[in-house]
Amino acid sequence: MMFTQSSSQRFTKLIHTCLCLMFLAIPQALQAAAKEPDGSQMVSRAELVSLLAKETGISTKELNSIMKSATFKPEIIKRMNTQWEAQPYAKYRPLFIKQSMHDKGKNFRAEHADIFAAAEQKYQVDKAIIAGILGIETRFGESHGKRPILDSLYTLSTGFPRRATFFRKQLGAIIQISRQDKLDLKELKGSYAGAFGSIQFIPTSFRDYAVDEDGDGVRDVFNSKKDIIGSVANYFNKHGWQHGRPVAHWLPKQTRLNKEWRKRDKSRLNHWVTLAELRKAMPKTFNKIPLPWLENDKVSIIEMETSKGKQLALVHFNFRVIMRYNPSFNYAMAVTEIAAMWEKNKFAVD
């Protein structure tokens, strides 16, 4: 194909125009990328203070004084996007289901047996579940987290758009709590997600469910074993825990569900029936479910990635209650398996 001088000039001009448009598009592409939760701060300190003032009723002057010491930490955004709860259960389980957890928990329960017994009687929440929560969250109070809560919540409120409103609510709550419960925000440390204390409550959970069980006028979730154990028990009680009931039961690997249940999304807990209904629909599978499971137990079926591959599990409504603490199948199953290490007759999963 032959080019005339005129056509060659037009072609050169076209290439030049395309290159110009391409380079002009690069900043726009970078700007669009910056809107993703990649560690960039997208809301200014001034904008955040203005929103907090409207939502909490605290003066901008006081909020500016508090927030001036907050530091944006991009690594927190990265942690939020790489949480262990998102891993297959086959990888998550070994972190917690091990002999050291059994032994440490056994000793902790024995040392504080009277407190656990009193909390179980008052709140009707099984002590093995309370201990399981404390084991996963802080190794029974040994590890509260080392990140300044103010930095964590400031970062997530301004640099994590997917849940910025939620974390701004937590930031407002911890500021209000610090005034009421005499917590020093500059010294308060916890997790990268803003949870704190032996129970790792987020601020709104602390506000609504932490209790002063020892009666000293302070809700001390760092040092008071009565307040710590009582607060977890109160949380589960308020969310509908059913005392003495089981939580989960792995179904045999070869289990085949009926057509209705095969169609259901088993990555979500949005359909509940009684065990009696499941037994009627699939007697060969569910007539074998042992005590303490009962006919009127409210149950569902989930699927998880275990060391055996994809596996189904029957779960009690109590499983959903554990997920109010952390909305993860992995978390709820691990808490159940930890409890089963101490009370297998009640919480066995196989």
Short mmCIF file of C-alpha atoms in Angstrom, two decimals:
data_model
loop_
_atom_site.label_atom_id
_atom_site.label_comp_id
_atom_site.label_asym_id
_atom_site.label_seq_id
_atom_site.Cartn_x
_atom_site.Cartn_y
_atom_site.Cartn_z
CA MET A 1 0.00 0.00 0.00
CA MET A 2 1.43 3.40 -1.07
CA PHE A 3 1.08 6.62 1.00
CA THR A 4 1.05 10.04 -0.59
CA GLN A 5 2.69 12.89 1.28
CA SER A 6 -0.75 14.23 2.18
CA SER A 7 -2.02 10.90 3.50
CA SER A 8 1.25 10.38 5.38
CA GLN A 9 0.84 13.73 7.13
CA ARG A 10 -2.76 12.92 8.02
CA PHE A 11 -1.65 9.55 9.42
CA THR A 12 1.12 11.19 11.50
CA LYS A 13 -1.36 13.73 12.82
CA LEU A 14 -3.79 10.95 13.75
CA ILE A 15 -1.10 9.07 15.69
CA HIS A 16 -0.10 12.25 17.48
CA THR A 17 -3.73 12.94 18.45
CA CYS A 18 -4.19 9.38 19.77
CA LEU A 19 -1.03 9.62 21.88
CA CYS A 20 -2.16 12.95 23.32
CA LEU A 21 -5.54 11.52 24.25
CA MET A 22 -3.86 8.50 25.82
CA PHE A 23 -1.61 10.62 28.02
CA LEU A 24 -4.52 12.86 28.96
CA ALA A 25 -6.45 9.75 30.08
CA ILE A 26 -3.67 8.53 32.39
CA PRO A 27 -4.32 11.07 35.19
CA GLN A 28 -8.05 10.32 34.96
CA ALA A 29 -7.35 6.60 35.29
CA LEU A 30 -5.11 7.24 38.28
CA GLN A 31 -7.76 9.45 39.83
CA ALA A 32 -10.37 6.72 39.37
CA ALA A 33 -8.02 4.16 40.91
CA ALA A 34 -7.54 6.44 43.90
CA LYS A 35 -11.22 6.04 44.69
CA GLU A 36 -10.66 2.38 45.52
CA PRO A 37 -9.78 1.38 49.11
CA ASP A 38 -6.03 1.16 48.39
CA GLY A 39 -4.70 3.18 51.30
CA SER A 40 -5.50 6.68 50.07
CA GLN A 41 -7.19 9.23 52.31
CA MET A 42 -10.36 10.39 50.59
CA VAL A 43 -11.98 12.50 53.31
CA SER A 44 -10.11 15.38 54.89
CA ARG A 45 -9.73 15.87 58.63
CA ALA A 46 -11.88 19.00 58.42
CA GLU A 47 -14.65 17.17 56.55
CA LEU A 48 -14.57 14.35 59.09
CA VAL A 49 -14.81 16.75 62.04
CA SER A 50 -17.77 18.48 60.42
CA LEU A 51 -19.62 15.17 59.97
CA LEU A 52 -18.82 14.04 63.51
CA ALA A 53 -20.07 17.32 64.95
CA LYS A 54 -23.42 16.86 63.21
CA GLU A 55 -23.72 13.23 64.25
CA THR A 56 -22.55 13.45 67.87
CA GLY A 57 -23.46 16.98 68.93
CA ILE A 58 -19.87 17.52 70.13
CA SER A 59 -18.44 20.93 69.24
CA THR A 60 -16.04 21.24 66.32
CA LYS A 61 -13.57 22.89 68.68
CA GLU A 62 -13.44 19.84 70.95
CA LEU A 63 -13.38 17.43 68.01
CA ASN A 64 -10.53 19.33 66.37
CA SER A 65 -8.60 19.10 69.62
CA ILE A 66 -9.16 15.33 69.75
CA MET A 67 -8.57 14.59 66.09
CA LYS A 68 -5.38 16.61 65.69
CA SER A 69 -3.45 13.73 67.26
CA ALA A 70 -4.96 11.08 64.92
CA THR A 71 -2.66 9.70 62.21
CA PHE A 72 -3.71 8.17 58.91
CA LYS A 73 -2.20 4.67 58.58
CA PRO A 74 -2.43 3.17 55.04
CA GLU A 75 -1.39 -0.27 56.30
CA ILE A 76 -4.71 -0.52 58.17
CA ILE A 77 -6.58 -0.35 54.86
CA LYS A 78 -4.43 -3.19 53.56
CA ARG A 79 -5.24 -5.28 56.63
CA MET A 80 -8.95 -4.69 56.14
CA ASN A 81 -8.67 -6.07 52.62
CA THR A 82 -6.73 -9.19 53.65
CA GLN A 83 -8.59 -10.50 56.69
CA TRP A 84 -8.02 -14.08 57.79
CA GLU A 85 -11.77 -14.66 58.00
CA ALA A 86 -11.85 -14.54 54.18
CA GLN A 87 -9.54 -17.57 53.92
CA PRO A 88 -10.91 -21.12 53.47
CA TYR A 89 -11.72 -22.77 56.80
CA ALA A 90 -8.98 -25.31 56.10
CA LYS A 91 -6.43 -22.48 56.54
CA TYR A 92 -8.28 -20.59 59.29
CA ARG A 93 -8.98 -23.55 61.61
CA PRO A 94 -5.36 -24.44 62.54
CA LEU A 95 -4.85 -20.93 63.94
CA PHE A 96 -7.16 -21.74 66.84
CA ILE A 97 -8.00 -25.44 67.08
CA LYS A 98 -4.84 -26.67 68.75
CA GLN A 99 -3.59 -28.07 72.03
CA SER A 100 -2.29 -24.74 73.35
CA MET A 101 -5.78 -23.23 73.05
CA HIS A 102 -7.26 -26.21 74.88
CA ASP A 103 -4.74 -26.06 77.71
CA LYS A 104 -4.72 -22.31 78.17
CA GLY A 105 -8.52 -22.18 78.10
CA LYS A 106 -8.85 -25.05 80.53
CA ASN A 107 -6.59 -23.27 83.02
CA PHE A 108 -8.36 -19.93 82.51
CA ARG A 109 -11.78 -21.48 83.10
CA ALA A 110 -10.57 -23.27 86.22
CA GLU A 111 -8.97 -20.13 87.63
CA HIS A 112 -12.18 -18.12 87.16
CA ALA A 113 -14.70 -20.94 87.59
CA ASP A 114 -16.91 -19.01 90.03
CA ILE A 115 -17.15 -16.01 87.68
CA PHE A 116 -18.01 -18.21 84.70
CA ALA A 117 -20.64 -20.09 86.71
CA ALA A 118 -22.25 -16.85 87.94
CA ALA A 119 -22.31 -15.36 84.42
CA GLU A 120 -23.81 -18.53 82.93
CA GLN A 121 -26.55 -18.59 85.55
CA LYS A 122 -27.35 -14.87 85.26
CA TYR A 123 -27.22 -14.49 81.47
CA GLN A 124 -28.02 -18.07 80.38
CA VAL A 125 -25.03 -18.27 78.05
CA ASP A 126 -22.85 -21.39 78.10
CA LYS A 127 -19.47 -20.74 79.69
CA ALA A 128 -17.61 -22.75 77.04
CA ILE A 129 -18.84 -20.31 74.38
CA ILE A 130 -17.82 -17.29 76.46
CA ALA A 131 -14.37 -18.80 76.92
CA GLY A 132 -14.15 -19.67 73.22
CA ILE A 133 -14.75 -16.03 72.31
CA LEU A 134 -12.05 -14.86 74.73
CA GLY A 135 -9.66 -17.48 73.35
CA ILE A 136 -10.00 -16.36 69.75
CA GLU A 137 -10.14 -12.64 70.45
CA THR A 138 -7.23 -12.12 72.84
CA ARG A 139 -5.89 -15.51 73.96
CA PHE A 140 -7.82 -15.05 77.21
CA GLY A 141 -6.76 -11.47 77.73
CA GLU A 142 -3.08 -11.77 76.82
CA SER A 143 -3.19 -9.76 73.60
CA HIS A 144 -5.42 -6.68 73.44
CA GLY A 145 -3.89 -5.21 70.28
CA LYS A 146 -1.21 -2.54 69.93
CA ARG A 147 -2.73 -0.03 67.51
CA PRO A 148 -4.03 3.31 68.77
CA ILE A 149 -7.81 3.13 68.41
CA LEU A 150 -7.97 6.76 67.34
CA ASP A 151 -5.58 6.10 64.42
CA SER A 152 -7.46 2.98 63.32
CA LEU A 153 -10.89 4.58 63.28
CA TYR A 154 -9.63 7.84 61.78
CA THR A 155 -7.99 5.88 58.96
CA LEU A 156 -11.04 3.72 58.26
CA SER A 157 -13.42 6.70 58.46
CA THR A 158 -11.46 8.64 55.84
CA GLY A 159 -9.81 5.99 53.68
CA PHE A 160 -12.10 2.96 53.48
CA PRO A 161 -15.12 4.15 51.47
CA ARG A 162 -16.90 0.80 51.43
CA ARG A 163 -17.53 1.03 55.19
CA ALA A 164 -16.56 4.61 56.00
CA THR A 165 -19.97 5.47 57.48
CA PHE A 166 -19.80 2.47 59.82
CA PHE A 167 -16.34 3.33 61.07
CA ARG A 168 -17.20 7.01 61.46
CA LYS A 169 -20.05 5.86 63.70
CA GLN A 170 -17.53 3.86 65.73
CA LEU A 171 -15.24 6.87 65.94
CA GLY A 172 -18.05 9.07 67.21
CA ALA A 173 -19.03 6.39 69.71
CA ILE A 174 -15.52 5.97 71.16
CA ILE A 175 -15.17 9.74 71.58
CA GLN A 176 -18.43 9.82 73.53
CA ILE A 177 -17.46 6.70 75.51
CA SER A 178 -14.10 8.22 76.44
CA ARG A 179 -15.93 11.10 78.12
CA GLN A 180 -18.45 8.89 79.95
CA ASP A 181 -16.21 5.96 80.91
CA LYS A 182 -13.04 7.98 81.51
CA LEU A 183 -10.94 6.31 78.80
CA ASP A 184 -7.85 8.11 77.60
CA LEU A 185 -8.15 8.14 73.81
CA LYS A 186 -4.47 8.93 73.39
CA GLU A 187 -3.56 5.77 75.29
CA LEU A 188 -6.38 3.45 74.17
CA LYS A 189 -5.05 0.64 71.97
CA GLY A 190 -6.70 -2.29 70.21
CA SER A 191 -7.12 -3.92 66.81
CA TYR A 192 -6.69 -2.45 63.34
CA ALA A 193 -10.52 -2.42 63.08
CA GLY A 194 -10.98 -0.39 66.25
CA ALA A 195 -11.96 -3.19 68.68
CA PHE A 196 -10.49 -3.10 72.19
CA GLY A 197 -10.21 -4.86 75.52
CA SER A 198 -10.07 -8.57 76.31
CA ILE A 199 -13.42 -8.96 74.55
CA GLN A 200 -12.49 -6.87 71.48
CA PHE A 201 -15.78 -4.98 71.39
CA ILE A 202 -16.14 -2.31 68.74
CA PRO A 203 -17.16 1.01 70.35
CA THR A 204 -20.92 0.72 69.72
CA SER A 205 -20.92 -2.81 71.18
CA PHE A 206 -19.06 -1.55 74.24
CA ARG A 207 -21.56 1.28 74.57
CA ASP A 208 -24.58 -1.04 74.32
CA TYR A 209 -23.45 -4.32 75.91
CA ALA A 210 -20.44 -3.89 78.22
CA VAL A 211 -21.40 -4.29 81.89
CA ASP A 212 -19.99 -3.29 85.25
CA GLU A 213 -20.31 -6.76 86.71
CA ASP A 214 -18.01 -6.16 89.68
CA GLY A 215 -19.95 -3.04 90.72
CA ASP A 216 -17.01 -0.66 91.00
CA GLY A 217 -18.58 1.95 88.73
CA VAL A 218 -16.29 1.22 85.77
CA ARG A 219 -16.83 -1.09 82.79
CA ASP A 220 -13.29 -2.40 82.76
CA VAL A 221 -12.90 -4.81 79.83
CA PHE A 222 -9.12 -4.85 80.17
CA ASN A 223 -8.54 -6.05 83.72
CA SER A 224 -11.77 -7.00 85.54
CA LYS A 225 -12.54 -10.66 84.85
CA LYS A 226 -16.10 -10.14 86.09
CA ASP A 227 -16.67 -7.27 83.67
CA ILE A 228 -14.98 -9.15 80.83
CA ILE A 229 -16.87 -12.42 81.21
CA GLY A 230 -20.12 -10.66 82.08
CA SER A 231 -19.93 -8.38 79.04
CA VAL A 232 -19.53 -11.28 76.60
CA ALA A 233 -22.38 -13.13 78.30
CA ASN A 234 -24.61 -10.05 78.17
CA TYR A 235 -23.87 -9.57 74.46
CA PHE A 236 -24.92 -13.13 73.63
CA ASN A 237 -27.94 -12.96 75.89
CA LYS A 238 -29.19 -9.79 74.19
CA HIS A 239 -28.74 -11.36 70.74
CA GLY A 240 -30.86 -14.42 71.49
CA TRP A 241 -28.46 -17.16 72.60
CA GLN A 242 -30.29 -20.40 73.48
CA HIS A 243 -28.68 -21.92 76.55
CA GLY A 244 -27.76 -25.58 76.44
CA ARG A 245 -28.34 -25.95 72.75
CA PRO A 246 -25.73 -27.13 70.21
CA VAL A 247 -24.22 -24.99 67.45
CA ALA A 248 -22.97 -26.98 64.45
CA HIS A 249 -22.68 -30.52 63.11
CA TRP A 250 -20.59 -31.53 60.09
CA LEU A 251 -22.55 -33.70 57.64
CA PRO A 252 -20.84 -36.69 56.00
CA LYS A 253 -18.78 -35.76 52.94
CA GLN A 254 -21.03 -37.80 50.63
CA THR A 255 -24.23 -36.09 51.83
CA ARG A 256 -26.59 -35.22 48.99
CA LEU A 257 -29.35 -32.72 49.68
CA ASN A 258 -32.77 -32.70 48.04
CA LYS A 259 -33.51 -30.48 45.05
CA GLU A 260 -34.89 -27.62 47.17
CA TRP A 261 -31.75 -27.33 49.32
CA ARG A 262 -29.35 -27.83 46.40
CA LYS A 263 -30.78 -24.64 44.88
CA ARG A 264 -30.25 -22.59 48.01
CA ASP A 265 -27.24 -20.31 48.49
CA LYS A 266 -25.36 -22.06 51.31
CA SER A 267 -22.83 -19.26 51.65
CA ARG A 268 -25.53 -17.22 53.42
CA LEU A 269 -27.75 -17.89 56.42
CA ASN A 270 -31.08 -16.68 55.13
CA HIS A 271 -33.33 -19.72 55.39
CA TRP A 272 -34.30 -21.42 58.65
CA VAL A 273 -36.47 -24.46 59.37
CA THR A 274 -36.89 -26.87 62.28
CA LEU A 275 -34.83 -30.03 62.49
CA ALA A 276 -38.13 -31.92 62.36
CA GLU A 277 -38.83 -30.40 58.93
CA LEU A 278 -35.39 -31.44 57.67
CA ARG A 279 -35.90 -34.96 58.98
CA LYS A 280 -39.19 -35.19 57.16
CA ALA A 281 -37.67 -33.89 53.90
CA MET A 282 -34.41 -35.92 54.06
CA PRO A 283 -34.82 -38.71 56.65
CA LYS A 284 -31.76 -40.74 55.61
CA THR A 285 -29.48 -37.80 56.42
CA PHE A 286 -31.12 -36.01 59.30
CA ASN A 287 -32.62 -38.87 61.32
CA LYS A 288 -28.99 -39.67 62.18
CA ILE A 289 -28.33 -36.32 63.89
CA PRO A 290 -27.63 -37.21 67.56
CA LEU A 291 -28.60 -35.60 70.84
CA PRO A 292 -28.47 -32.87 72.07
CA TRP A 293 -30.12 -31.81 68.77
CA LEU A 294 -33.91 -31.71 69.15
CA GLU A 295 -36.89 -31.70 66.80
CA ASN A 296 -37.80 -28.07 67.43
CA ASP A 297 -34.27 -26.68 67.02
CA LYS A 298 -34.16 -23.83 64.48
CA VAL A 299 -31.57 -24.89 61.92
CA SER A 300 -30.05 -24.22 58.51
CA ILE A 301 -27.40 -25.74 56.22
CA ILE A 302 -24.14 -24.11 55.18
CA GLU A 303 -21.14 -25.12 53.07
CA MET A 304 -17.50 -24.48 53.97
CA GLU A 305 -14.09 -25.26 52.47
CA THR A 306 -12.47 -27.74 54.87
CA SER A 307 -9.37 -29.93 54.64
CA LYS A 308 -11.70 -32.53 53.09
CA GLY A 309 -12.85 -30.12 50.39
CA LYS A 310 -16.28 -28.54 50.30
CA GLN A 311 -18.34 -29.84 53.19
CA LEU A 312 -21.88 -29.24 54.41
CA ALA A 313 -22.78 -28.50 58.02
CA LEU A 314 -26.04 -28.36 59.92
CA VAL A 315 -26.09 -25.22 62.04
CA HIS A 316 -28.32 -24.17 64.92
CA PHE A 317 -29.58 -20.59 65.26
CA ASN A 318 -26.89 -20.23 67.93
CA PHE A 319 -24.38 -20.26 65.06
CA ARG A 320 -26.01 -17.09 63.76
CA VAL A 321 -25.76 -15.54 67.22
CA ILE A 322 -22.00 -16.13 67.27
CA MET A 323 -21.85 -14.41 63.89
CA ARG A 324 -23.27 -11.27 65.48
CA TYR A 325 -19.88 -11.03 67.20
CA ASN A 326 -18.03 -11.55 63.91
CA PRO A 327 -20.01 -12.12 60.66
CA SER A 328 -17.93 -15.04 59.44
CA PHE A 329 -18.69 -18.76 59.09
CA ASN A 330 -15.02 -19.40 59.89
CA TYR A 331 -15.21 -17.47 63.16
CA ALA A 332 -18.45 -19.09 64.34
CA MET A 333 -17.24 -22.59 63.51
CA ALA A 334 -13.91 -22.02 65.25
CA VAL A 335 -15.62 -20.75 68.41
CA THR A 336 -17.81 -23.88 68.34
CA GLU A 337 -14.85 -26.20 67.91
CA ILE A 338 -12.95 -24.52 70.72
CA ALA A 339 -15.96 -24.96 73.02
CA ALA A 340 -16.13 -28.61 71.93
CA MET A 341 -12.56 -29.17 73.14
CA TRP A 342 -13.85 -28.63 76.70
CA GLU A 343 -17.51 -29.72 76.42
CA LYS A 344 -17.69 -32.26 73.61
CA ASN A 345 -21.00 -33.73 74.74
CA LYS A 346 -22.75 -30.41 74.04
CA PHE A 347 -20.76 -28.76 71.24
CA ALA A 348 -19.33 -31.68 69.25
CA VAL A 349 -19.41 -30.93 65.53
CA ASP A 350 -19.04 -34.48 64.18
#
